mmCIF file of the C-alpha atoms, coordinates in Angstrom:
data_MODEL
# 
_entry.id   MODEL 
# 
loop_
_atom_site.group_PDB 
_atom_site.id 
_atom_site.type_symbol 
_atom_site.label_atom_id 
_atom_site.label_alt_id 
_atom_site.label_comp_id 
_atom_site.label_asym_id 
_atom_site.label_entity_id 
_atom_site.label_seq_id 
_atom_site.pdbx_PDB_ins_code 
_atom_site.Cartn_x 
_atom_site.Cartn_y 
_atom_site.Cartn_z 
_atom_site.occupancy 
_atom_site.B_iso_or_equiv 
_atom_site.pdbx_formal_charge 
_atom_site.auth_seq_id 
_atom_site.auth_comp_id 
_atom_site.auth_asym_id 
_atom_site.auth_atom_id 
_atom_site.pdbx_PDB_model_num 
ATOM 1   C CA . UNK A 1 1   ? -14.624 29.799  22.558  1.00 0.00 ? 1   UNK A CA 1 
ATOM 2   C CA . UNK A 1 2   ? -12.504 26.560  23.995  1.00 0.00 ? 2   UNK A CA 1 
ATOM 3   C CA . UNK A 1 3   ? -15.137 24.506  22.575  1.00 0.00 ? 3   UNK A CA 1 
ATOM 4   C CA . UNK A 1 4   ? -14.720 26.090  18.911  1.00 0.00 ? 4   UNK A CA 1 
ATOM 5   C CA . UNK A 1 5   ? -10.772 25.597  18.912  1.00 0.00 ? 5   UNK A CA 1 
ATOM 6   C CA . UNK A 1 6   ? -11.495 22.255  20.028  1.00 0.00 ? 6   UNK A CA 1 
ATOM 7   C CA . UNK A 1 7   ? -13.716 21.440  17.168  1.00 0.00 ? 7   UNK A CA 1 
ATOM 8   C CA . UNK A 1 8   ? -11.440 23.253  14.673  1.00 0.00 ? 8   UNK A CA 1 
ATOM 9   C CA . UNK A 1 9   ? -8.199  21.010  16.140  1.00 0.00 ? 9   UNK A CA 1 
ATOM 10  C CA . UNK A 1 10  ? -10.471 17.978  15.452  1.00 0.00 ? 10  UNK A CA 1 
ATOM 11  C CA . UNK A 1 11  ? -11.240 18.858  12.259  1.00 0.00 ? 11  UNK A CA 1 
ATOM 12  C CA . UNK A 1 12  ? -7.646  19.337  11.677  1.00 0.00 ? 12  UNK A CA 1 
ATOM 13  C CA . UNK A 1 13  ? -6.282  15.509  9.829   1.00 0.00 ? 13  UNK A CA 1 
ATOM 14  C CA . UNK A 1 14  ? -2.594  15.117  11.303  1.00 0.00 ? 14  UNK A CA 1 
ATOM 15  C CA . UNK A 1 15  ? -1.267  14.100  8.006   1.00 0.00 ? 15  UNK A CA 1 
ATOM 16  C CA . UNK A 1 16  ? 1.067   10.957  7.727   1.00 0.00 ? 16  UNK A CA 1 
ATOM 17  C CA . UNK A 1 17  ? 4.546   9.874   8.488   1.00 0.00 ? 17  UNK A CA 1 
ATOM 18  C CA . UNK A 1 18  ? 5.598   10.270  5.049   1.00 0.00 ? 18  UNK A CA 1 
ATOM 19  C CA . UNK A 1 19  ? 8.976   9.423   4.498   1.00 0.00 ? 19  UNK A CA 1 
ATOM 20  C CA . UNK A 1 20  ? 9.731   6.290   3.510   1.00 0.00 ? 20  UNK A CA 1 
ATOM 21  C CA . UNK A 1 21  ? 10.173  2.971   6.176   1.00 0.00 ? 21  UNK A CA 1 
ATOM 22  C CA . UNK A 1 22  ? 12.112  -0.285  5.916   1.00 0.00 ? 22  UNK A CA 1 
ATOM 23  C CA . UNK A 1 23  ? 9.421   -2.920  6.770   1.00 0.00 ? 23  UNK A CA 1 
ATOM 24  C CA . UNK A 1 24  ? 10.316  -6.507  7.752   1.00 0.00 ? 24  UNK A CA 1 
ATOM 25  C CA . UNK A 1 25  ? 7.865   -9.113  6.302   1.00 0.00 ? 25  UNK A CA 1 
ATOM 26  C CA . UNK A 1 26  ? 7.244   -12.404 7.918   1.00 0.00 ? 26  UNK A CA 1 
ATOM 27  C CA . UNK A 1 27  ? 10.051  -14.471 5.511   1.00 0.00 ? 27  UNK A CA 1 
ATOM 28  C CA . UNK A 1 28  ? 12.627  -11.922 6.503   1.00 0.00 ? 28  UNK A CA 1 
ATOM 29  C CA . UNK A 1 29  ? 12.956  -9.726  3.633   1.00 0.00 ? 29  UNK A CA 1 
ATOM 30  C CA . UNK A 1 30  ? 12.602  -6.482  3.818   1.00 0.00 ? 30  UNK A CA 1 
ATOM 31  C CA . UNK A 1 31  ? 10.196  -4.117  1.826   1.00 0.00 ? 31  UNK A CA 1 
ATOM 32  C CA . UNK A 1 32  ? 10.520  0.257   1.605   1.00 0.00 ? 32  UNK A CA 1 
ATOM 33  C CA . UNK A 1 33  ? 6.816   1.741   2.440   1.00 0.00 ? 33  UNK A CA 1 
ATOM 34  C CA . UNK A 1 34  ? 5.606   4.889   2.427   1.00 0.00 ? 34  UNK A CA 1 
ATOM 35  C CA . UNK A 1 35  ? 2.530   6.255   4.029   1.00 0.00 ? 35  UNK A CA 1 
ATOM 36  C CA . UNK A 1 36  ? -0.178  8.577   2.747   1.00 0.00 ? 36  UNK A CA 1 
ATOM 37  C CA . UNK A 1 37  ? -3.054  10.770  4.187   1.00 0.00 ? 37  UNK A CA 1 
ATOM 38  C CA . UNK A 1 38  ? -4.160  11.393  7.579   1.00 0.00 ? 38  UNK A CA 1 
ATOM 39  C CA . UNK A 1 39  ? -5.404  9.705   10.189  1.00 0.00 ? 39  UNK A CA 1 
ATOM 40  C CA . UNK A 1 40  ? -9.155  10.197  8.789   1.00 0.00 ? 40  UNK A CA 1 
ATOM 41  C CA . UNK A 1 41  ? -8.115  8.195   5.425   1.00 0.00 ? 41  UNK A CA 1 
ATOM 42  C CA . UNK A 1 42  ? -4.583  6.553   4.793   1.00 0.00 ? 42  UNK A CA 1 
ATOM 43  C CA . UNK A 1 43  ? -2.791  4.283   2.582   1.00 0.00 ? 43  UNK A CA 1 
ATOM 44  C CA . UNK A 1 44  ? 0.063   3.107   1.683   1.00 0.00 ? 44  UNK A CA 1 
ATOM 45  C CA . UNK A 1 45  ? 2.467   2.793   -0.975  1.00 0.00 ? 45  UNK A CA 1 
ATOM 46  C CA . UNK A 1 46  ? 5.758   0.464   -1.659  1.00 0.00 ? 46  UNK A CA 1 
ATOM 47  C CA . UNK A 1 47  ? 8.495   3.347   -2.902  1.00 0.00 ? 47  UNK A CA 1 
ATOM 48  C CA . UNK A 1 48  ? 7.624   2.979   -6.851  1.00 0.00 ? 48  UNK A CA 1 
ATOM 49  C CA . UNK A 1 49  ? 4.463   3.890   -5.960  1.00 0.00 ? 49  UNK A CA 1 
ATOM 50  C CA . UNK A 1 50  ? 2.597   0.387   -6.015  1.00 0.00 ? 50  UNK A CA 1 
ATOM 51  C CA . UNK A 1 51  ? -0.085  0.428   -3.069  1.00 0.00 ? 51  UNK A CA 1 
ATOM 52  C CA . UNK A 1 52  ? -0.154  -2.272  -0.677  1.00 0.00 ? 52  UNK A CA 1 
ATOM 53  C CA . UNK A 1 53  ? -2.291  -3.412  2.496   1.00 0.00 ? 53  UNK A CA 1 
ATOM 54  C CA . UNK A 1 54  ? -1.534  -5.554  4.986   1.00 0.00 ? 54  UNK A CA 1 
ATOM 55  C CA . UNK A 1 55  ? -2.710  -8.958  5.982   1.00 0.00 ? 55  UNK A CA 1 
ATOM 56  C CA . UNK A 1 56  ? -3.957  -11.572 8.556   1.00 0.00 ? 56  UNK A CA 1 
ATOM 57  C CA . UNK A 1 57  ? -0.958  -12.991 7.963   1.00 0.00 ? 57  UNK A CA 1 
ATOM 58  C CA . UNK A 1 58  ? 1.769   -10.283 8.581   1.00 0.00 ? 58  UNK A CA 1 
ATOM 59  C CA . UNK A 1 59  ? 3.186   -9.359  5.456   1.00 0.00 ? 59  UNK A CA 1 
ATOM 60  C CA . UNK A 1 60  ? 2.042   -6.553  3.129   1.00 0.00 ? 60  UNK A CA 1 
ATOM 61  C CA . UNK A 1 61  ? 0.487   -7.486  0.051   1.00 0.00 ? 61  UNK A CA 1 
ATOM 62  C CA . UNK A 1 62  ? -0.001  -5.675  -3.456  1.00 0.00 ? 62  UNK A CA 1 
ATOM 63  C CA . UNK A 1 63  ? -3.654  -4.273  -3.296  1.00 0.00 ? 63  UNK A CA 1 
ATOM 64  C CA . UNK A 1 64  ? -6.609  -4.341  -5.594  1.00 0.00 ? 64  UNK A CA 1 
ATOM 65  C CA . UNK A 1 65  ? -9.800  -2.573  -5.853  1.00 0.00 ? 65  UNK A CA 1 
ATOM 66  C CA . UNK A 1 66  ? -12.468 -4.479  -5.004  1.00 0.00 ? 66  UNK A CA 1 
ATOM 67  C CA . UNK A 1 67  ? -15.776 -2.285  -5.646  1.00 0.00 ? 67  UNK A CA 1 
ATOM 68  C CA . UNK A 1 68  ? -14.846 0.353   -3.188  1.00 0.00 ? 68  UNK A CA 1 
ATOM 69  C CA . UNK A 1 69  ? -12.193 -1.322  -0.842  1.00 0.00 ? 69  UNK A CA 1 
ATOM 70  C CA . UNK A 1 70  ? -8.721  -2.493  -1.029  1.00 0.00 ? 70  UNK A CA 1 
ATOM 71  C CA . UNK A 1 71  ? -7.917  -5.971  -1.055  1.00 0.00 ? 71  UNK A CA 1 
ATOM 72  C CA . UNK A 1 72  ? -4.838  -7.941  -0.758  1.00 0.00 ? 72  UNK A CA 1 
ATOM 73  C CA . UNK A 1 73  ? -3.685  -10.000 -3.911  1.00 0.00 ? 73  UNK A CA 1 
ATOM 74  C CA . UNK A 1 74  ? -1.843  -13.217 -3.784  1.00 0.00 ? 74  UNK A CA 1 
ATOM 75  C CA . UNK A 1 75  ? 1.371   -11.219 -4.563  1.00 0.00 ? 75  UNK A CA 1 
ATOM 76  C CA . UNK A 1 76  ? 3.849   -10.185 -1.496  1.00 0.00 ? 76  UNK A CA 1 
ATOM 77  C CA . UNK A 1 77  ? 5.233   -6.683  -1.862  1.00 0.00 ? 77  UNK A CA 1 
ATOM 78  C CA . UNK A 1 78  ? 8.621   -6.478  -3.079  1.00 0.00 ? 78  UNK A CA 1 
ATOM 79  C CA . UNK A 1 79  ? 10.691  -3.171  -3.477  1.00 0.00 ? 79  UNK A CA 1 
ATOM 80  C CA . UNK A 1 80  ? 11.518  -2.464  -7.389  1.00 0.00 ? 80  UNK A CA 1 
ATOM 81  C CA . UNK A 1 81  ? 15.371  -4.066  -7.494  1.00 0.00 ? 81  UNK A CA 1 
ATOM 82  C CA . UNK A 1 82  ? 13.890  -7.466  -5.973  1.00 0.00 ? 82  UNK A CA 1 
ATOM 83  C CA . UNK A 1 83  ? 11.032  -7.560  -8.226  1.00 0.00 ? 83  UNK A CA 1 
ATOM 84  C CA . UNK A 1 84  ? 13.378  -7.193  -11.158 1.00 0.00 ? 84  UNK A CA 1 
ATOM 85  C CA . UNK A 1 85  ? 15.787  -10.148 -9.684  1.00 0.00 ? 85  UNK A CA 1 
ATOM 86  C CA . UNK A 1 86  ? 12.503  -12.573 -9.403  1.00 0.00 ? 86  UNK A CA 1 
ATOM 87  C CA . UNK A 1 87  ? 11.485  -11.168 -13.200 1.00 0.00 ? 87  UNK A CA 1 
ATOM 88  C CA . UNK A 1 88  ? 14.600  -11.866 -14.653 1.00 0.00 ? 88  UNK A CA 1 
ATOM 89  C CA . UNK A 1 89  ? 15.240  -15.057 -13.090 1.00 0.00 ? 89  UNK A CA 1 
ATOM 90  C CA . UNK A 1 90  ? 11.645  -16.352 -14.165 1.00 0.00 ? 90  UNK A CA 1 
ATOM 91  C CA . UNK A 1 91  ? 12.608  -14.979 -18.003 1.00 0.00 ? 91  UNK A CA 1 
ATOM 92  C CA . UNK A 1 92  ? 16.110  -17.191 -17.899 1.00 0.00 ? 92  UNK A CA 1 
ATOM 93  C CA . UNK A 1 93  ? 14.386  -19.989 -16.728 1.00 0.00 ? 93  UNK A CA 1 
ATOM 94  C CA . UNK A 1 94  ? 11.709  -19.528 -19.274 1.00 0.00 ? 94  UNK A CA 1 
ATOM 95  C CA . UNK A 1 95  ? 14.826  -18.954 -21.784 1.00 0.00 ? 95  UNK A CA 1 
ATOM 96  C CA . UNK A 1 96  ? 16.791  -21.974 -20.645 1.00 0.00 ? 96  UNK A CA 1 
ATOM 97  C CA . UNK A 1 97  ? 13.006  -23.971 -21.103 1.00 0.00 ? 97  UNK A CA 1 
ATOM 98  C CA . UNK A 1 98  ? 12.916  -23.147 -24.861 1.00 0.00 ? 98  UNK A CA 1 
ATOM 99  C CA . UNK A 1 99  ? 16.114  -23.933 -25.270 1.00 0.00 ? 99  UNK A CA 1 
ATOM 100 C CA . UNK A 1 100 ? 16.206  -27.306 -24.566 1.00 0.00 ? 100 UNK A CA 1 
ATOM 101 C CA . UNK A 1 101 ? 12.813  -28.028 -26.067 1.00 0.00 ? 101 UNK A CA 1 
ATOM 102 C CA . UNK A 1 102 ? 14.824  -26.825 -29.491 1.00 0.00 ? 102 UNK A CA 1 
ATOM 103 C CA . UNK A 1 103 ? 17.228  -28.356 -28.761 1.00 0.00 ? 103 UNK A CA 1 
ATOM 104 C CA . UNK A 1 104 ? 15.241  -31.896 -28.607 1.00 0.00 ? 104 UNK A CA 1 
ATOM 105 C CA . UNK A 1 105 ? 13.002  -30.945 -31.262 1.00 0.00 ? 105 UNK A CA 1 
ATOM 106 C CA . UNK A 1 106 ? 16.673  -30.536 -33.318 1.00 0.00 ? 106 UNK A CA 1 
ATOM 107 C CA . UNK A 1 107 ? 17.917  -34.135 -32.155 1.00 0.00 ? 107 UNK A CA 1 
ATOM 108 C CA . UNK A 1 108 ? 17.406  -37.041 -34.540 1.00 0.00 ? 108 UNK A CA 1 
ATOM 109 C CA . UNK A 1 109 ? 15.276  -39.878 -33.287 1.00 0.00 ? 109 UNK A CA 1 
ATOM 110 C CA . UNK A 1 110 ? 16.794  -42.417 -32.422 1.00 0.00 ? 110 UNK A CA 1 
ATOM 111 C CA . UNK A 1 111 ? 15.089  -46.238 -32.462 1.00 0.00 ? 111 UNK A CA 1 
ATOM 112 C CA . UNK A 1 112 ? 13.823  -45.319 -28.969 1.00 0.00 ? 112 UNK A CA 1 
ATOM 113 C CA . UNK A 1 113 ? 11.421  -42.970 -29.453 1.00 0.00 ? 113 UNK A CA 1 
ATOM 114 C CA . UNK A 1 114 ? 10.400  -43.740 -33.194 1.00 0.00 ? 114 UNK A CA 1 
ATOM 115 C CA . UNK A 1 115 ? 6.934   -45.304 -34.117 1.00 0.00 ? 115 UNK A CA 1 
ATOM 116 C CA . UNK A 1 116 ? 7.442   -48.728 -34.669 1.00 0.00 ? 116 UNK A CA 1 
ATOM 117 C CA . UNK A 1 117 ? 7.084   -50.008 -38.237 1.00 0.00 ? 117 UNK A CA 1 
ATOM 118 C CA . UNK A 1 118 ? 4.060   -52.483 -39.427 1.00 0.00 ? 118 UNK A CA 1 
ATOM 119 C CA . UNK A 1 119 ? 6.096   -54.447 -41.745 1.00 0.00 ? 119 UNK A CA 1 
ATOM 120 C CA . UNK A 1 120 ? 4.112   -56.716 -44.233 1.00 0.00 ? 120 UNK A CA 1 
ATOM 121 C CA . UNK A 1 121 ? 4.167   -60.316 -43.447 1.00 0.00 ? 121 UNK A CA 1 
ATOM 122 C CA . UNK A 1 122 ? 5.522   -61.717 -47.324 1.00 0.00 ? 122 UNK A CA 1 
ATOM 123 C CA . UNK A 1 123 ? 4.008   -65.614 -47.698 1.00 0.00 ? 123 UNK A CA 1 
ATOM 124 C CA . UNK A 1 124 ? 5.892   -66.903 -51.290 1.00 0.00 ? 124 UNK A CA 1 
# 
């Protein structure tokens, strides 16, 4: 009998801390994870829902499937409001990029950058 409720506690997957954590990542940000599953299988998650694994190097990294394992991208995980800062600041400096290239393609030349002229030697 002891050995059955043994088995059947076993058997039993304590399921995961589920509510969501503050993590601090190696460059001293921090990043909101939440775990899934049970001790038998886990992963986790940033808040939006984005899974992540973490790496040799300390910090947890967005995750892609790789046949059937999880590997870590190139891509540190950020919570949603930070990823949005980086976005936005990436689309005004892509903004403030085009600008100026219309802006120079608008200028008139000026002797500096023009092709020089061949001018025809006259003999009279």
């Amino acid at each position: 009998m002891m050995t059955l409720l043994l088995n059947v506690a076993v058997m039993l997957g304590r399921p995961a801390y589920s509510k969501p954590i503050d993590i601090l990542q190696p460059d001293g940000t921090t990043v909101t994870l939440v775990m899934h599953g049970d001790e038998f299988q886990s992963f986790t998650t940033t808040a939006d829902g984005y899974t992540v694994v973490k790496v040799s190097d300390g910090f947890y990294r967005y995750a892609v499937k790789q046949g059937n394992v999880l590997a870590a991208s190139a891509f540190v995980a950020r919570n949603a409001e930070v990823r949005e800062e980086i976005r936005a600041s990436k689309e005004a400096k892509k903004d403030e990029f085009y600008t100026l290239i219309l802006l120079m393609l608008s200028l008139p030349f000026n002797s500096a950058f023009e092709m020089p002229i061949k001018r025809k030697t006259c003999y009279h």
